[in-house]
PDB file of C-alpha atoms in Angstrom:
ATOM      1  CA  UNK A   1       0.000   0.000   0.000  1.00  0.00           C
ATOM      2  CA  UNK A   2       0.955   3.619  -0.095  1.00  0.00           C
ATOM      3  CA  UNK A   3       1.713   3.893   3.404  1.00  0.00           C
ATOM      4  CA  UNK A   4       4.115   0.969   3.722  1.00  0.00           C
ATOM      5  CA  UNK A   5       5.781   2.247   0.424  1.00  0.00           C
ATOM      6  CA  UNK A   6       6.604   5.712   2.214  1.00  0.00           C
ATOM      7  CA  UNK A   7       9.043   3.422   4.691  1.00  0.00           C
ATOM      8  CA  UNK A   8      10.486   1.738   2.149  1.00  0.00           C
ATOM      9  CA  UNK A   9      11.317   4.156   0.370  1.00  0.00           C
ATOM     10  CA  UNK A  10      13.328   6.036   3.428  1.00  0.00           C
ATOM     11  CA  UNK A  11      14.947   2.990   4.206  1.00  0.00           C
ATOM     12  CA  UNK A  12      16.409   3.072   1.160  1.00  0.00           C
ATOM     13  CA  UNK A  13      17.189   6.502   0.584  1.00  0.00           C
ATOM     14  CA  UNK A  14      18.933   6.880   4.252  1.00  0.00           C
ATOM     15  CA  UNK A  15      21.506   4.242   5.179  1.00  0.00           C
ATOM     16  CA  UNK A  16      22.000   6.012   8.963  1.00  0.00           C
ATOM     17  CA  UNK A  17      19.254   4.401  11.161  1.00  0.00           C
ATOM     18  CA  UNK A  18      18.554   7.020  13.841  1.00  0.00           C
ATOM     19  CA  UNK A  19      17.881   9.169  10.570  1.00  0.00           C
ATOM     20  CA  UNK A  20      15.218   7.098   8.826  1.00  0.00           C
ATOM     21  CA  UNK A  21      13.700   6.257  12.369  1.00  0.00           C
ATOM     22  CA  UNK A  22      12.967  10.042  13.015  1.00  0.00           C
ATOM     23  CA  UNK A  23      12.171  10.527   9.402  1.00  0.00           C
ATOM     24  CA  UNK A  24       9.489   7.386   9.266  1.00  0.00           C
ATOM     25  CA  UNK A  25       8.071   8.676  12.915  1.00  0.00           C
ATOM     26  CA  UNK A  26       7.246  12.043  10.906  1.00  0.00           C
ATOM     27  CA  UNK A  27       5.802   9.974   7.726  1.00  0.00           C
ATOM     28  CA  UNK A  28       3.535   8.271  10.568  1.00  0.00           C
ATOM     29  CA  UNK A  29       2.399  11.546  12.055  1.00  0.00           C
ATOM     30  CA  UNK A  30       1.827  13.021   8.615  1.00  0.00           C
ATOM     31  CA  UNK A  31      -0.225   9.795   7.284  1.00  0.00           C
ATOM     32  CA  UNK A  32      -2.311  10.265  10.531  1.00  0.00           C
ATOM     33  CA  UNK A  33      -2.739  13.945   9.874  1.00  0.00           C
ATOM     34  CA  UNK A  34      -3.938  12.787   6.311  1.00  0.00           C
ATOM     35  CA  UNK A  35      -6.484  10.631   7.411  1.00  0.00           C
ATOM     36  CA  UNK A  36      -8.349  12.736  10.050  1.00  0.00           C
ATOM     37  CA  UNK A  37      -8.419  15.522   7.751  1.00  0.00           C
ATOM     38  CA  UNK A  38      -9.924  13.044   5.123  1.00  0.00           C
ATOM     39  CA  UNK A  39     -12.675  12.135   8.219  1.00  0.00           C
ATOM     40  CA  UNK A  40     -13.881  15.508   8.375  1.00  0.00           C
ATOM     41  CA  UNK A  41     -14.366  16.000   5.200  1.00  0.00           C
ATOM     42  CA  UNK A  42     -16.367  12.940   5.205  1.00  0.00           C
ATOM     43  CA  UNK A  43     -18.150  13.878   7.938  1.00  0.00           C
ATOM     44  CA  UNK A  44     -18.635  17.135   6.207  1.00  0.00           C
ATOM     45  CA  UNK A  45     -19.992  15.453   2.802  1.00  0.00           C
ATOM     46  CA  UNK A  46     -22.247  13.061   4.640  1.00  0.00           C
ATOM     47  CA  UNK A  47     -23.524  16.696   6.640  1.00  0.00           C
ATOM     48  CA  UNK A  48     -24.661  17.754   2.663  1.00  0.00           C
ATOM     49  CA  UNK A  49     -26.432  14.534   1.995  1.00  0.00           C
ATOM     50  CA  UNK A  50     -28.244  14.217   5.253  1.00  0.00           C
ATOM     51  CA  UNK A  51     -29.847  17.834   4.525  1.00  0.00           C
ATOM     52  CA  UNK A  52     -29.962  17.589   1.149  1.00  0.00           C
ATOM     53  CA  UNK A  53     -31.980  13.983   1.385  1.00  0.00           C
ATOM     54  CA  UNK A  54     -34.191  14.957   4.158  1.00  0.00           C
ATOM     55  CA  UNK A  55     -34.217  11.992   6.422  1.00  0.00           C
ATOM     56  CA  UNK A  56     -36.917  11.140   8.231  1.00  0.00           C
ATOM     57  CA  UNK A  57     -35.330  10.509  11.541  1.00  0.00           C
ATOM     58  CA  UNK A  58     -38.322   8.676  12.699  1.00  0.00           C
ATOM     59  CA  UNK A  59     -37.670   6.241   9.445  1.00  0.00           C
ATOM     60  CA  UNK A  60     -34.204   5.796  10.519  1.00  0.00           C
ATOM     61  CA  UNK A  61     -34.953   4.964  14.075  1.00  0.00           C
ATOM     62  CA  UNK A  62     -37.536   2.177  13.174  1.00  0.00           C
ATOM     63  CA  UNK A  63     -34.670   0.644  10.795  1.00  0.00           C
ATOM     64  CA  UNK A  64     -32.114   0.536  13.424  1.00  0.00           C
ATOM     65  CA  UNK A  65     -34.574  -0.835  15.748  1.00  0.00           C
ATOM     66  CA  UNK A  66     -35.550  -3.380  13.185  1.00  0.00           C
ATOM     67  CA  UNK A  67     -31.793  -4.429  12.370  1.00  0.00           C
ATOM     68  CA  UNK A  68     -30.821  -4.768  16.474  1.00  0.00           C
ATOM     69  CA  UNK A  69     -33.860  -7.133  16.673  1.00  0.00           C
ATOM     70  CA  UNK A  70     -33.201  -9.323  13.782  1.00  0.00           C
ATOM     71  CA  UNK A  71     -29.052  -9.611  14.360  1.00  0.00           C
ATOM     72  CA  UNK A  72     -30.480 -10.230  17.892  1.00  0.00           C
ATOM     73  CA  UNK A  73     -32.751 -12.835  16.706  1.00  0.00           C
ATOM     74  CA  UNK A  74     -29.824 -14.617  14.456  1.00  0.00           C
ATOM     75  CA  UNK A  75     -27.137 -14.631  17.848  1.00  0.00           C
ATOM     76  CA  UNK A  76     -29.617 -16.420  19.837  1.00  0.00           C
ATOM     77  CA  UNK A  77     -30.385 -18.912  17.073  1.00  0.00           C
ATOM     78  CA  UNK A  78     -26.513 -19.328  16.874  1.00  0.00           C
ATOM     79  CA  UNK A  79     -25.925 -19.846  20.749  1.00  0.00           C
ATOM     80  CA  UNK A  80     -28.945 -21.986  20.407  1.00  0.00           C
ATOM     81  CA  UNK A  81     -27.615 -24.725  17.861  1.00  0.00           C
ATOM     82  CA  UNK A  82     -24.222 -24.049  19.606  1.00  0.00           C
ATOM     83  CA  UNK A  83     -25.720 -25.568  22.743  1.00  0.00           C
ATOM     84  CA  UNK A  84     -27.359 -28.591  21.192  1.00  0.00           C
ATOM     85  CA  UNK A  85     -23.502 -29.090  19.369  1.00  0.00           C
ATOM     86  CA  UNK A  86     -21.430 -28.973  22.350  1.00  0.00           C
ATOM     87  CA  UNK A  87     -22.282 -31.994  23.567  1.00  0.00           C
ATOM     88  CA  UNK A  88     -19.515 -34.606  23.944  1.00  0.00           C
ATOM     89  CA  UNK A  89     -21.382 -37.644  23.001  1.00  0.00           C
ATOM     90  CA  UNK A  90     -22.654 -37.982  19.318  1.00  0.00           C
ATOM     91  CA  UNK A  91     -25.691 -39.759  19.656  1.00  0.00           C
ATOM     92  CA  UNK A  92     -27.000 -37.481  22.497  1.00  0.00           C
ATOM     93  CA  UNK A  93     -27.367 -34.961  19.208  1.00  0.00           C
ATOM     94  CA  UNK A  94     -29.506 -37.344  17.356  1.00  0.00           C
ATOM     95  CA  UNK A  95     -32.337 -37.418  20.042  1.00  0.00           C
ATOM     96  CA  UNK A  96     -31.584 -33.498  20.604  1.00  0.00           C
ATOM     97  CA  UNK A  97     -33.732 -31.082  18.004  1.00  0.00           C
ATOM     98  CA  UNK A  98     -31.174 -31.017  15.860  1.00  0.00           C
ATOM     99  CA  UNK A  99     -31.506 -35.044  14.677  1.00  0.00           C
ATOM    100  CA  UNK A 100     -35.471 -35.146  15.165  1.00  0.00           C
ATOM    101  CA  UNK A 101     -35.751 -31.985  12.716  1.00  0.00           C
ATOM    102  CA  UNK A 102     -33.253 -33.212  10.074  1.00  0.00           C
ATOM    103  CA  UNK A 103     -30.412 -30.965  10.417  1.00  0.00           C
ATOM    104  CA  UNK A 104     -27.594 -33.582  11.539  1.00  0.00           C
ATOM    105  CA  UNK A 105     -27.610 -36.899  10.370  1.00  0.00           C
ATOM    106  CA  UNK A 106     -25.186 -39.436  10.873  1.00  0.00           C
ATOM    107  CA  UNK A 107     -22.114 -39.590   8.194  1.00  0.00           C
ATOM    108  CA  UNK A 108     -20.584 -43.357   9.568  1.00  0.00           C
ATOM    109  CA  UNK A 109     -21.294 -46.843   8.525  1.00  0.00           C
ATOM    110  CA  UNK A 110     -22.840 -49.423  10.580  1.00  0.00           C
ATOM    111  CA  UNK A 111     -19.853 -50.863  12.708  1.00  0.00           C
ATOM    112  CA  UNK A 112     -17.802 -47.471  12.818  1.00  0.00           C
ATOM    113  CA  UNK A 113     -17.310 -45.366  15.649  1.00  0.00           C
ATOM    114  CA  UNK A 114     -20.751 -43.051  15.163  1.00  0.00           C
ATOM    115  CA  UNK A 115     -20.409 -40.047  13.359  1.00  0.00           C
ATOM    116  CA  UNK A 116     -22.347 -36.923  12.196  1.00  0.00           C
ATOM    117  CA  UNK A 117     -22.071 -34.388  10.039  1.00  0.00           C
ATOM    118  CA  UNK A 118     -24.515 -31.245  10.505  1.00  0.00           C
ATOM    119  CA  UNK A 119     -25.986 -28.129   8.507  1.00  0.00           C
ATOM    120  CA  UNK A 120     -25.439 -24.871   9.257  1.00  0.00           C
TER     121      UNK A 120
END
């Protein structure tokens, strides 16, 4: 990237080290500069569009709301199958939801150590 570049390019121009150490700190400070002066004039363009769109804040605080509850919603269902797949013995997740409702069935043959294989 453009950034790593910059320090290869001083360690190659300057062969003393304390040099191109002091030189690269003030690359870093100057790449930092750069980028918060690039955030506020983000923050400044996204200023334009939020008046210039008219947002309905109202809108915007019913999607949010909506998007908590449904990433909510898909964690639990992940802690929940997590539960039923912790378990150390495989045929305990047969008779658990997960083998009555189809989602894990079993990948070994008859005579083999059991195993299972699940979706998700």
């Amino acid at each position: 990237s453009v950034a790593v570049s910059a320090f290869d390019i001083i360690g190659v121009v300057s062969q003393n080290t304390g040099w191109s150490s002091l030189k690269a700190l003030r690359v870093v400070r100057v790449v930092r500069l750069v980028k918060m002066l690039r955030l506020v004039r983000a923050s400044r363009m996204f200023k334009r569009w939020e008046t210039r769109l008219e947002i309905n804040y109202s809108y915007l605080t019913l999607a949010q709301a909506l998007l908590l509850v449904v990433m909510s919603a898909h964690w639990m269902a992940c802690i929940w199958v997590l539960q039923a797949t912790i378990v150390s013995d495989a045929q305990m997740i047969f008779d658990s939801w997960l083998g009555d409702d189809g989602y894990c069935w079993q990948t070994s043959q008859p005579g083999e150590e059991l195993a299972y294989d699940c979706d998700g």
